Each structure stands twice: as structure tokens, then as C-alpha cells.
Amino acid sequence: GGDVDVSANGGGFPRRVEARSSGGADTRPDDVIAAAEHAWNLNNIPRQGGEHASLLRQVTENVPGITTPLMHVGSTFSSFCWRYEDHMLYSINYNHAGAAKTWYGVPGASADAFEESFKQSTPDLFAAQPDLVLSLVTMLSPSLLQNDGVPVYRADQKAGEFVVTFPKAYHAGFNCGFNVSEEVCFAPPDWLRFGNDAVERYRFYRKPSVLCHDELACVVAADDPSAEVAKWLVSDIKRITHDERAGREQLFTDGVVRSKRYVPKKLAMAAMAKKRESDVPGGGFGGGSNANASSLALDAALDPTAETESVLALENANGAYDRECTICRYILHCSGVACSCNPNRPACLRHSAELCDCPPSHRVMFYRKSIAQLERLCNDVERASGKRSKASDKEKAFGSAKARQKRAAAWVKKANETL
């Protein structure tokens, strides 16, 4: 059946009632309140905290099927095609009532074998549409997959039962009659092993991402992660830092010598509006005046510093404020490149050379996070994971300042030579 967004239309699980400004209590029966708070309630799983936390709790917006459940109404032999979840996330499905759902699943370790078998069985379709496996419109008999050595497993999900799918695990199936089910995604810390692979796959096929993976990783890193989260996060933050440093150095080598710190105008204006609403006399920045809050937000947008950046929202915004690469549609959260010939047509660092035919000197690298900020996140996550001993504030300040001075001197020297 069709996907129904439960955040707009309601679902089979009761939702938590937000505290009203009037201070009114939740008047629903006790069993409904208990169900609304239950850990297995699909409304709660994506943003679960505590011991079994989901990283999607850092995504503040409602993304149907990702952070809010989708409801499906099935009929006899209605089917769902071969797929795995967006960004290779975990998913959980609950059959509320009605006939069983029959599932076929392929382990994530056999995903490559699955795709190869798929291509051999439907060569014409793949020739016309190389990203066919991302389109959710193709069925293939499990017996054909098994004939090619792909392991396929079957499960019948009856009413009142859950089915969990794992990252990169292709699955398909059909309904044995009328039923009503609900599903949503979640992201325990070990999902981070797969998140960047999903983004690289989107970039290869030039498909837009549903989430901004880099932003999510940076927000989780800045949120005082536990040792368990940091253990899985450290390699991701190191990769982001390494890629940003290497990409920016390559840009400089190629002749892009201008850079500007940047915050999307929409984010600055949203922060400014939020600050106006929360300002009270004598509070906030510089006495809490609206004019001063507006000034700080605009300063943060034009040239953010540690002080003015505090007026901006730190939580993940699902990449909604960031631009995307014109070439591969990668969300440009950390940095990007724009040319004076068309500033509204940016590219990622990887595709800077494909942006236009203008000389590199016409381009500007814009960035939201400096290398120093990313290095601090790296160090913090390493310490949280137990892989790095804690340095004193004096040692940290001296080491980072000395390194920045050396890099700045080399940058100025190279720029002078280029100009």
C-alpha cells in the first residue's frame, strides 16, 4: 500500500504529548500514556536516548520514514520491491493487524553478489538506468538469486510481530491479505560504519541525500559522546578532517587562493528570528535587545567567530540550510567552491575542476568549519573513546596555535607567489 506519514495523519502507536504552555496534564488513560513512552513505540525508536541510543535523535526535523514512521495498508499480493533503507539505516516494521507479510531478505555481506545477479538477470534495464537498484520499482524472483549463489531468507510476519532489517540488507516481499503495518528507521552507533558508504553511493549516481551525514557526525561529536558512541564515531570524524584538509590543500595547489567563511543566510535568519522571540530585557547578548541579536546573527553569517557563532543553532538541521554540489549533489556542509561567473552554482572540493571553464583564480572556497574546528572535534572524540590522553589547556593552546602559525605562513607565501 501507499506510504502514509503518521506525523501528519496519525498512526497505530500513541504519541507523547508535548507539555502545553497552560501546564495541563496528559488526561489519557494510564495504559495509553505508558504505550506512548514505551521503548518499542515506533515514534520513539528513531530518537531513543540512553543505553540504546539512536543517532537520529540529533535530526530535529521530521523526515517521513526516517525520523517519523510511515504506515502501510496492504492488500492481497500487494508487494514491496527489492531495496535497502536510505543511507543504509536500520529499520523496524510492526504489523498492527490483519494478514501476514512475507519477507525475503539478503544479508548485507551479500549485497554486491545480489546486485551482480540483478544486473545479469536484467541487463537491458540496467543499461537504460544504472541506478535501478535505488529506484524501488523492480522485483526479481528469489529463486533466480539463489541460482546465482545469493543467500535468500524468508520470514512470515504475523500481526503483533516486529521485523528488523540491517544496514545494506536488501529485502522485498508481499502481503498475504489486508493488513496495516508501520515502519521507521533508526541509527545505533555501529551504523556509522555504513553511513559514509551510502553517501559515496549517492554521489556516484548523482542522487540527493536524505540526510547530511557530515553534519550529523559533527553534531554527534560536539554533543559530548559516550565512549561507546565515540568508538564508532572516531574514524568518521578523522575521515571528514582528512578529506577536508586534503581537498583544501589540493584547491590551493590548483590555484584557488581565495576563501571565505560562510553560514547559509537561511540559517542566520532563522537564528535571528529565534533570538528575537526569546529575547527578554537584560538577557541574551548585550542586554538582550532585538537589534543586537539581529546584528550578532548577521555577523555570524558573514564571518562567524567563536563568540558570534553561539547565536546559531548547533543541532542538526538535516542539511536543510546547506547547498549541494552541482555535479554530484553532495551536501556542502563543511566546505565548497563557487565561481564568480555563477555564485549560485557551487561544487564540492572533489568536483571543483568540473565547475566551469573559468581559471581557478576566479573561484572562492567557502567553508562553515575550519580545519582547526575539525581537529578539535577529532581530539575530543579520540579522548572520549579512550584513544587519546587528555592534554592540558596550555599544551593544547600552544600546540594548535603553533601549527596554525606554520600553516598560515606557508599559505601566505604560496599566495604571494601565485599572485
CSV table of C-alpha atoms in Angstrom, one decimal:
chain,number,residue,atom,x,y,z
A,1,GLY,CA,0.0,0.0,0.0
A,2,GLY,CA,0.9,3.7,-0.2
A,3,ASP,CA,3.1,5.4,2.4
A,4,VAL,CA,1.2,7.4,4.9
A,5,ASP,CA,3.1,9.9,7.1
A,6,VAL,CA,1.9,9.3,10.6
A,7,SER,CA,3.1,12.7,11.9
A,8,ALA,CA,0.5,14.3,9.6
A,9,ASN,CA,-2.2,11.7,9.6
A,10,GLY,CA,-1.8,9.7,12.8
A,11,GLY,CA,-0.6,6.1,13.3
A,12,GLY,CA,-1.1,3.0,15.3
A,13,PHE,CA,1.2,4.0,18.2
A,14,PRO,CA,0.2,6.8,20.6
A,15,ARG,CA,2.5,9.8,20.6
A,16,ARG,CA,3.9,11.7,23.5
A,17,VAL,CA,2.0,14.8,24.4
A,18,GLU,CA,4.2,17.9,24.5
A,19,ALA,CA,3.8,20.0,27.6
A,20,ARG,CA,1.3,22.8,26.9
A,21,SER,CA,2.0,26.4,27.9
A,22,SER,CA,-1.0,26.2,30.1
A,23,GLY,CA,0.7,23.4,32.1
A,24,GLY,CA,-2.2,21.0,31.5
A,25,ALA,CA,-1.6,17.3,32.4
A,26,ASP,CA,-2.0,14.4,30.0
A,27,THR,CA,-5.5,13.2,30.6
A,28,ARG,CA,-5.3,10.0,28.5
A,29,PRO,CA,-5.7,6.6,30.2
A,30,ASP,CA,-2.6,5.2,32.0
A,31,ASP,CA,-2.1,2.4,29.6
A,32,VAL,CA,-2.1,4.8,26.6
A,33,ILE,CA,0.4,7.1,28.4
A,34,ALA,CA,2.6,4.0,29.1
A,35,ALA,CA,2.4,2.9,25.5
A,36,ALA,CA,3.3,6.4,24.3
A,37,GLU,CA,6.5,6.3,26.4
A,38,HIS,CA,7.4,2.7,25.7
A,39,ALA,CA,10.8,2.0,24.2
A,40,TRP,CA,9.3,-0.2,21.4
A,41,ASN,CA,6.9,2.5,20.3
A,42,LEU,CA,8.0,3.3,16.7
A,43,ASN,CA,7.5,7.0,17.3
A,44,ASN,CA,10.3,6.9,20.0
A,45,ILE,CA,12.8,4.5,18.4
A,46,PRO,CA,14.5,6.9,15.9
A,47,ARG,CA,15.2,9.4,18.7
A,48,GLN,CA,15.8,7.0,21.5
A,49,GLY,CA,18.3,8.1,24.1
A,50,GLY,CA,20.1,6.3,27.0
A,51,GLU,CA,21.8,3.0,26.7
A,52,HIS,CA,20.3,2.0,23.3
A,53,ALA,CA,20.5,5.5,21.7
A,54,SER,CA,19.8,6.3,18.1
A,55,LEU,CA,21.9,8.9,16.4
A,56,LEU,CA,18.9,10.2,14.6
A,57,ARG,CA,17.8,11.9,17.7
A,58,GLN,CA,20.2,14.7,16.6
A,59,VAL,CA,18.0,15.3,13.5
A,60,THR,CA,15.5,17.9,14.6
A,61,GLU,CA,13.2,17.9,11.5
A,62,ASN,CA,10.6,15.3,10.8
A,63,VAL,CA,11.7,13.1,7.9
A,64,PRO,CA,8.9,10.7,6.9
A,65,GLY,CA,10.2,7.1,7.1
A,66,ILE,CA,13.4,8.2,8.7
A,67,THR,CA,12.6,10.0,12.0
A,68,THR,CA,8.8,9.6,11.8
A,69,PRO,CA,7.1,6.3,10.9
A,70,LEU,CA,5.3,5.6,7.7
A,71,MET,CA,2.1,3.5,7.7
A,72,HIS,CA,1.3,0.9,5.0
A,73,VAL,CA,-2.1,-0.5,4.2
A,74,GLY,CA,-1.6,-3.8,2.3
A,75,SER,CA,-3.9,-6.0,0.2
A,76,THR,CA,-3.6,-9.5,-1.1
A,77,PHE,CA,-0.3,-9.9,-3.0
A,78,SER,CA,0.5,-6.2,-2.9
A,79,SER,CA,4.3,-6.1,-2.8
A,80,PHE,CA,7.3,-4.0,-1.9
A,81,CYS,CA,10.2,-4.2,-4.3
A,82,TRP,CA,13.9,-5.0,-3.6
A,83,ARG,CA,15.6,-2.3,-1.6
A,84,TYR,CA,17.6,-1.4,1.4
A,85,GLU,CA,16.9,1.6,3.5
A,86,ASP,CA,18.0,5.2,2.8
A,87,HIS,CA,21.6,5.8,4.0
A,88,MET,CA,21.8,2.1,4.8
A,89,LEU,CA,20.0,2.7,8.0
A,90,TYR,CA,18.5,0.1,10.3
A,91,SER,CA,14.7,-0.2,10.0
A,92,ILE,CA,12.0,-1.8,12.1
A,93,ASN,CA,8.5,-2.8,10.9
A,94,TYR,CA,5.5,-3.7,13.0
A,95,ASN,CA,2.4,-5.5,11.7
A,96,HIS,CA,-0.5,-3.9,13.6
A,97,ALA,CA,-3.4,-6.1,12.3
A,98,GLY,CA,-4.5,-8.3,9.5
A,99,ALA,CA,-2.9,-10.9,7.3
A,100,ALA,CA,0.8,-11.8,7.4
A,101,LYS,CA,3.6,-10.1,5.4
A,102,THR,CA,6.0,-12.4,3.7
A,103,TRP,CA,9.6,-11.1,3.6
A,104,TYR,CA,12.6,-12.1,1.6
A,105,GLY,CA,16.0,-10.9,2.8
A,106,VAL,CA,19.6,-10.9,1.7
A,107,PRO,CA,22.4,-10.4,4.2
A,108,GLY,CA,24.3,-7.1,3.9
A,109,ALA,CA,27.5,-9.0,3.3
A,110,SER,CA,26.0,-10.4,0.1
A,111,ALA,CA,24.8,-7.1,-1.3
A,112,ASP,CA,27.4,-7.0,-4.0
A,113,ALA,CA,26.5,-10.5,-5.1
A,114,PHE,CA,22.8,-9.5,-5.1
A,115,GLU,CA,23.5,-6.5,-7.4
A,116,GLU,CA,25.6,-8.6,-9.7
A,117,SER,CA,22.9,-11.2,-10.1
A,118,PHE,CA,20.3,-8.4,-10.6
A,119,LYS,CA,22.4,-6.9,-13.4
A,120,GLN,CA,22.9,-10.3,-15.1
A,121,SER,CA,19.1,-11.0,-15.0
A,122,THR,CA,18.0,-7.6,-16.3
A,123,PRO,CA,20.9,-6.2,-18.4
A,124,ASP,CA,18.7,-4.0,-20.6
A,125,LEU,CA,17.1,-2.3,-17.6
A,126,PHE,CA,20.5,-1.6,-16.0
A,127,ALA,CA,21.8,-0.3,-19.4
A,128,ALA,CA,18.9,2.2,-19.5
A,129,GLN,CA,19.0,3.1,-15.8
A,130,PRO,CA,22.3,2.3,-14.0
A,131,ASP,CA,20.9,3.2,-10.6
A,132,LEU,CA,18.0,0.8,-10.9
A,133,VAL,CA,18.6,-0.8,-7.5
A,134,LEU,CA,17.9,2.6,-5.9
A,135,SER,CA,14.6,3.1,-7.6
A,136,LEU,CA,12.4,0.7,-5.6
A,137,VAL,CA,10.5,-0.4,-8.7
A,138,THR,CA,12.0,-3.8,-9.6
A,139,MET,CA,11.1,-7.3,-8.4
A,140,LEU,CA,13.2,-10.4,-9.1
A,141,SER,CA,12.3,-14.0,-8.1
A,142,PRO,CA,14.3,-15.2,-5.0
A,143,SER,CA,14.9,-18.5,-6.9
A,144,LEU,CA,16.8,-16.6,-9.6
A,145,LEU,CA,19.0,-15.1,-6.9
A,146,GLN,CA,19.6,-18.4,-5.2
A,147,ASN,CA,20.6,-20.0,-8.6
A,148,ASP,CA,23.4,-17.4,-8.7
A,149,GLY,CA,24.6,-18.3,-5.2
A,150,VAL,CA,23.0,-15.4,-3.4
A,151,PRO,CA,21.7,-16.4,0.0
A,152,VAL,CA,18.0,-15.5,0.4
A,153,TYR,CA,16.0,-16.0,3.7
A,154,ARG,CA,12.2,-15.9,4.2
A,155,ALA,CA,10.1,-14.8,7.1
A,156,ASP,CA,6.3,-14.5,7.6
A,157,GLN,CA,5.5,-11.6,9.8
A,158,LYS,CA,2.1,-12.1,11.6
A,159,ALA,CA,0.1,-9.4,13.3
A,160,GLY,CA,1.8,-8.2,16.5
A,161,GLU,CA,5.3,-9.1,15.3
A,162,PHE,CA,8.3,-6.9,14.5
A,163,VAL,CA,10.8,-7.3,11.7
A,164,VAL,CA,14.2,-5.6,11.8
A,165,THR,CA,16.3,-5.0,8.7
A,166,PHE,CA,20.0,-4.4,9.0
A,167,PRO,CA,22.2,-1.9,7.0
A,168,LYS,CA,22.8,-2.8,3.3
A,169,ALA,CA,20.5,-5.8,3.7
A,170,TYR,CA,18.3,-6.0,0.6
A,171,HIS,CA,14.7,-7.0,1.3
A,172,ALA,CA,11.4,-7.4,-0.6
A,173,GLY,CA,8.1,-9.1,-0.1
A,174,PHE,CA,4.3,-9.2,-0.4
A,175,ASN,CA,1.2,-9.1,1.7
A,176,CYS,CA,-0.9,-12.2,2.2
A,177,GLY,CA,-4.1,-10.2,2.6
A,178,PHE,CA,-5.4,-7.0,4.1
A,179,ASN,CA,-3.1,-5.7,6.8
A,180,VAL,CA,-1.9,-2.5,8.4
A,181,SER,CA,1.8,-2.0,9.3
A,182,GLU,CA,4.1,0.7,10.3
A,183,GLU,CA,7.9,1.2,9.9
A,184,VAL,CA,10.7,3.6,10.7
A,185,CYS,CA,14.5,3.8,10.6
A,186,PHE,CA,17.0,4.1,13.5
A,187,ALA,CA,20.7,4.5,13.8
A,188,PRO,CA,22.6,2.9,16.7
A,189,PRO,CA,26.3,4.0,16.8
A,190,ASP,CA,27.6,1.0,14.8
A,191,TRP,CA,25.6,2.3,11.8
A,192,LEU,CA,28.3,4.9,11.3
A,193,ARG,CA,30.3,2.1,9.5
A,194,PHE,CA,27.8,2.2,6.7
A,195,GLY,CA,26.7,5.9,6.6
A,196,ASN,CA,29.6,7.3,4.5
A,197,ASP,CA,29.4,4.3,2.1
A,198,ALA,CA,25.8,5.3,1.4
A,199,VAL,CA,26.8,8.9,0.8
A,200,GLU,CA,29.5,7.8,-1.7
A,201,ARG,CA,27.0,5.7,-3.5
A,202,TYR,CA,24.6,8.7,-3.8
A,203,ARG,CA,27.5,10.8,-5.1
A,204,PHE,CA,28.4,8.1,-7.7
A,205,TYR,CA,24.9,8.0,-9.1
A,206,ARG,CA,24.4,11.8,-8.5
A,207,LYS,CA,21.4,11.3,-6.3
A,208,PRO,CA,20.4,13.7,-3.5
A,209,SER,CA,21.0,12.6,0.1
A,210,VAL,CA,18.1,12.4,2.5
A,211,LEU,CA,20.4,13.3,5.5
A,212,CYS,CA,23.5,15.4,5.7
A,213,HIS,CA,25.9,12.7,7.0
A,214,ASP,CA,28.8,15.1,7.7
A,215,GLU,CA,26.6,17.4,9.7
A,216,LEU,CA,25.2,14.6,11.7
A,217,ALA,CA,28.6,13.2,12.5
A,218,CYS,CA,29.9,16.7,13.6
A,219,VAL,CA,26.9,17.4,15.8
A,220,VAL,CA,27.2,14.0,17.5
A,221,ALA,CA,30.9,14.7,18.0
A,222,ALA,CA,30.1,18.1,19.6
A,223,ASP,CA,27.5,16.6,21.9
A,224,ASP,CA,29.8,15.0,24.4
A,225,PRO,CA,29.5,11.5,23.0
A,226,SER,CA,29.8,8.5,25.3
A,227,ALA,CA,32.7,6.1,25.0
A,228,GLU,CA,30.5,3.6,23.0
A,229,VAL,CA,29.4,6.3,20.5
A,230,ALA,CA,32.9,7.8,20.2
A,231,LYS,CA,34.4,4.3,19.5
A,232,TRP,CA,32.3,4.2,16.2
A,233,LEU,CA,32.5,7.9,15.5
A,234,VAL,CA,36.2,8.5,15.7
A,235,SER,CA,37.0,7.0,12.3
A,236,ASP,CA,34.2,9.1,10.7
A,237,ILE,CA,35.5,12.4,12.2
A,238,LYS,CA,39.0,11.5,11.2
A,239,ARG,CA,37.9,10.9,7.6
A,240,ILE,CA,36.0,14.2,7.4
A,241,THR,CA,39.0,16.1,8.7
A,242,HIS,CA,41.4,14.3,6.4
A,243,ASP,CA,39.2,14.8,3.4
A,244,GLU,CA,38.7,18.5,4.1
A,245,ARG,CA,42.4,19.1,4.7
A,246,ALA,CA,43.5,17.2,1.6
A,247,GLY,CA,40.7,18.8,-0.5
A,248,ARG,CA,41.6,22.4,0.6
A,249,GLU,CA,45.3,21.8,0.0
A,250,GLN,CA,44.6,20.5,-3.4
A,251,LEU,CA,42.5,23.5,-4.2
A,252,PHE,CA,45.3,25.8,-3.2
A,253,THR,CA,47.8,23.8,-5.3
A,254,ASP,CA,45.4,24.2,-8.3
A,255,GLY,CA,45.3,27.9,-7.9
A,256,VAL,CA,42.2,28.6,-5.8
A,257,VAL,CA,43.8,31.0,-3.3
A,258,ARG,CA,40.7,32.9,-2.0
A,259,SER,CA,38.5,31.6,0.8
A,260,LYS,CA,35.6,32.9,2.9
A,261,ARG,CA,33.9,31.6,6.0
A,262,TYR,CA,30.2,31.2,5.3
A,263,VAL,CA,26.9,30.4,7.1
A,264,PRO,CA,23.8,30.0,5.0
A,265,LYS,CA,21.6,33.1,5.1
A,266,LYS,CA,18.5,31.0,5.9
A,267,LEU,CA,20.3,29.6,9.0
A,268,ALA,CA,21.4,33.0,10.1
A,269,MET,CA,17.9,34.5,9.6
A,270,ALA,CA,16.3,31.5,11.4
A,271,ALA,CA,18.7,32.1,14.3
A,272,MET,CA,17.9,35.8,14.3
A,273,ALA,CA,14.1,35.1,14.4
A,274,LYS,CA,14.5,32.6,17.2
A,275,LYS,CA,16.6,35.1,19.1
A,276,ARG,CA,14.0,37.8,18.7
A,277,GLU,CA,11.3,35.5,20.1
A,278,SER,CA,13.4,34.5,23.2
A,279,ASP,CA,14.9,37.9,24.0
A,280,VAL,CA,13.9,39.5,27.3
A,281,PRO,CA,15.1,42.8,28.7
A,282,GLY,CA,18.5,42.4,30.4
A,283,GLY,CA,19.1,38.9,29.0
A,284,GLY,CA,20.8,37.5,25.9
A,285,PHE,CA,23.6,39.3,24.2
A,286,GLY,CA,24.5,42.8,25.2
A,287,GLY,CA,21.3,43.4,27.2
A,288,GLY,CA,19.1,41.2,25.0
A,289,SER,CA,17.9,43.9,22.5
A,290,ASN,CA,16.4,42.6,19.3
A,291,ALA,CA,18.7,44.9,17.3
A,292,ASN,CA,21.8,43.4,19.0
A,293,ALA,CA,20.6,39.8,18.4
A,294,SER,CA,20.0,40.6,14.8
A,295,SER,CA,23.4,42.1,14.5
A,296,LEU,CA,25.1,39.1,16.0
A,297,ALA,CA,23.2,36.7,13.8
A,298,LEU,CA,24.2,38.6,10.7
A,299,ASP,CA,27.8,38.9,11.9
A,300,ALA,CA,27.8,35.1,12.4
A,301,ALA,CA,26.6,34.7,8.8
A,302,LEU,CA,29.1,37.0,7.3
A,303,ASP,CA,32.2,36.0,9.3
A,304,PRO,CA,31.4,33.6,12.2
A,305,THR,CA,33.7,33.7,15.2
A,306,ALA,CA,33.5,31.7,18.4
A,307,GLU,CA,31.5,34.4,20.1
A,308,THR,CA,29.0,35.3,17.4
A,309,GLU,CA,28.6,31.7,16.3
A,310,SER,CA,26.9,31.0,19.6
A,311,VAL,CA,23.7,32.6,18.4
A,312,LEU,CA,23.4,30.0,15.6
A,313,ALA,CA,21.6,26.7,16.1
A,314,LEU,CA,24.1,23.9,16.9
A,315,GLU,CA,21.7,20.9,16.4
A,316,ASN,CA,21.5,19.0,13.2
A,317,ALA,CA,19.2,20.6,10.7
A,318,ASN,CA,19.1,17.7,8.2
A,319,GLY,CA,21.3,19.7,5.7
A,320,ALA,CA,18.2,21.9,5.0
A,321,TYR,CA,20.3,25.1,5.1
A,322,ASP,CA,23.3,23.9,3.1
A,323,ARG,CA,23.7,24.0,-0.6
A,324,GLU,CA,24.6,20.9,-2.6
A,325,CYS,CA,27.2,20.2,-5.3
A,326,THR,CA,26.0,20.9,-8.8
A,327,ILE,CA,27.9,17.9,-10.1
A,328,CYS,CA,27.3,15.0,-7.6
A,329,ARG,CA,24.6,16.6,-5.3
A,330,TYR,CA,26.7,16.1,-2.2
A,331,ILE,CA,25.5,18.4,0.6
A,332,LEU,CA,28.2,21.1,1.2
A,333,HIS,CA,28.2,21.3,5.0
A,334,CYS,CA,31.9,21.7,5.7
A,335,SER,CA,33.0,23.5,2.5
A,336,GLY,CA,32.5,24.0,-1.2
A,337,VAL,CA,33.7,26.1,-4.1
A,338,ALA,CA,31.9,28.8,-6.1
A,339,CYS,CA,33.0,30.8,-9.1
A,340,SER,CA,32.4,34.5,-9.8
A,341,CYS,CA,30.7,33.6,-13.2
A,342,ASN,CA,27.8,31.9,-11.3
A,343,PRO,CA,28.0,32.1,-7.5
A,344,ASN,CA,24.7,30.2,-7.2
A,345,ARG,CA,26.2,27.1,-8.8
A,346,PRO,CA,28.6,25.6,-6.2
A,347,ALA,CA,30.6,22.4,-6.3
A,348,CYS,CA,32.2,20.2,-3.7
A,349,LEU,CA,36.0,20.2,-3.4
A,350,ARG,CA,36.2,17.0,-5.3
A,351,HIS,CA,34.5,18.4,-8.4
A,352,SER,CA,35.9,21.9,-8.4
A,353,ALA,CA,37.7,21.5,-11.7
A,354,GLU,CA,34.4,20.5,-13.3
A,355,LEU,CA,32.5,23.5,-12.1
A,356,CYS,CA,33.2,25.8,-15.1
A,357,ASP,CA,35.9,26.8,-17.7
A,358,CYS,CA,37.0,29.9,-15.8
A,359,PRO,CA,40.5,30.0,-14.4
A,360,PRO,CA,41.0,28.8,-10.8
A,361,SER,CA,41.8,32.4,-9.7
A,362,HIS,CA,38.1,33.3,-10.3
A,363,ARG,CA,36.9,30.7,-7.7
A,364,VAL,CA,36.4,31.1,-4.0
A,365,MET,CA,36.4,28.3,-1.4
A,366,PHE,CA,33.6,28.8,1.2
A,367,TYR,CA,33.6,26.9,4.4
A,368,ARG,CA,31.5,26.5,7.5
A,369,LYS,CA,34.0,24.7,9.6
A,370,SER,CA,37.7,25.5,9.8
A,371,ILE,CA,40.3,22.7,9.9
A,372,ALA,CA,41.1,23.8,13.4
A,373,GLN,CA,37.5,23.2,14.4
A,374,LEU,CA,37.5,19.8,12.9
A,375,GLU,CA,40.8,18.9,14.6
A,376,ARG,CA,39.4,19.9,17.9
A,377,LEU,CA,36.4,17.6,17.3
A,378,CYS,CA,38.8,14.9,16.3
A,379,ASN,CA,40.8,15.3,19.5
A,380,ASP,CA,37.6,15.4,21.7
A,381,VAL,CA,36.2,12.2,20.1
A,382,GLU,CA,39.5,10.4,20.5
A,383,ARG,CA,39.7,11.3,24.1
A,384,ALA,CA,36.1,10.2,24.6
A,385,SER,CA,36.9,6.9,23.0
A,386,GLY,CA,39.9,6.4,25.2
A,387,LYS,CA,42.4,6.5,22.3
A,388,ARG,CA,44.0,9.8,23.3
A,389,SER,CA,45.3,11.1,26.6
A,390,LYS,CA,43.9,14.4,27.8
A,391,ALA,CA,46.3,17.3,27.2
A,392,SER,CA,46.4,20.3,29.4
A,393,ASP,CA,44.8,23.5,28.2
A,394,LYS,CA,48.2,25.1,28.0
A,395,GLU,CA,49.7,22.3,25.9
A,396,LYS,CA,46.6,22.3,23.6
A,397,ALA,CA,46.6,26.0,23.1
A,398,PHE,CA,50.4,26.1,22.4
A,399,GLY,CA,50.3,23.2,20.0
A,400,SER,CA,47.3,24.3,18.0
A,401,ALA,CA,48.5,27.9,17.8
A,402,LYS,CA,52.0,26.9,16.7
A,403,ALA,CA,50.6,24.6,14.0
A,404,ARG,CA,48.2,27.3,12.7
A,405,GLN,CA,51.0,29.8,12.5
A,406,LYS,CA,53.1,27.5,10.4
A,407,ARG,CA,50.2,26.7,8.1
A,408,ALA,CA,49.3,30.4,7.8
A,409,ALA,CA,52.9,31.4,6.9
A,410,ALA,CA,53.0,28.7,4.2
A,411,TRP,CA,49.7,29.8,2.9
A,412,VAL,CA,50.7,33.5,2.7
A,413,LYS,CA,54.0,32.6,1.0
A,414,LYS,CA,52.2,30.4,-1.6
A,415,ALA,CA,49.6,33.1,-2.2
A,416,ASN,CA,52.2,35.8,-2.8
A,417,GLU,CA,54.0,33.5,-5.3
A,418,THR,CA,50.7,32.8,-7.1
A,419,LEU,CA,49.6,36.4,-7.2
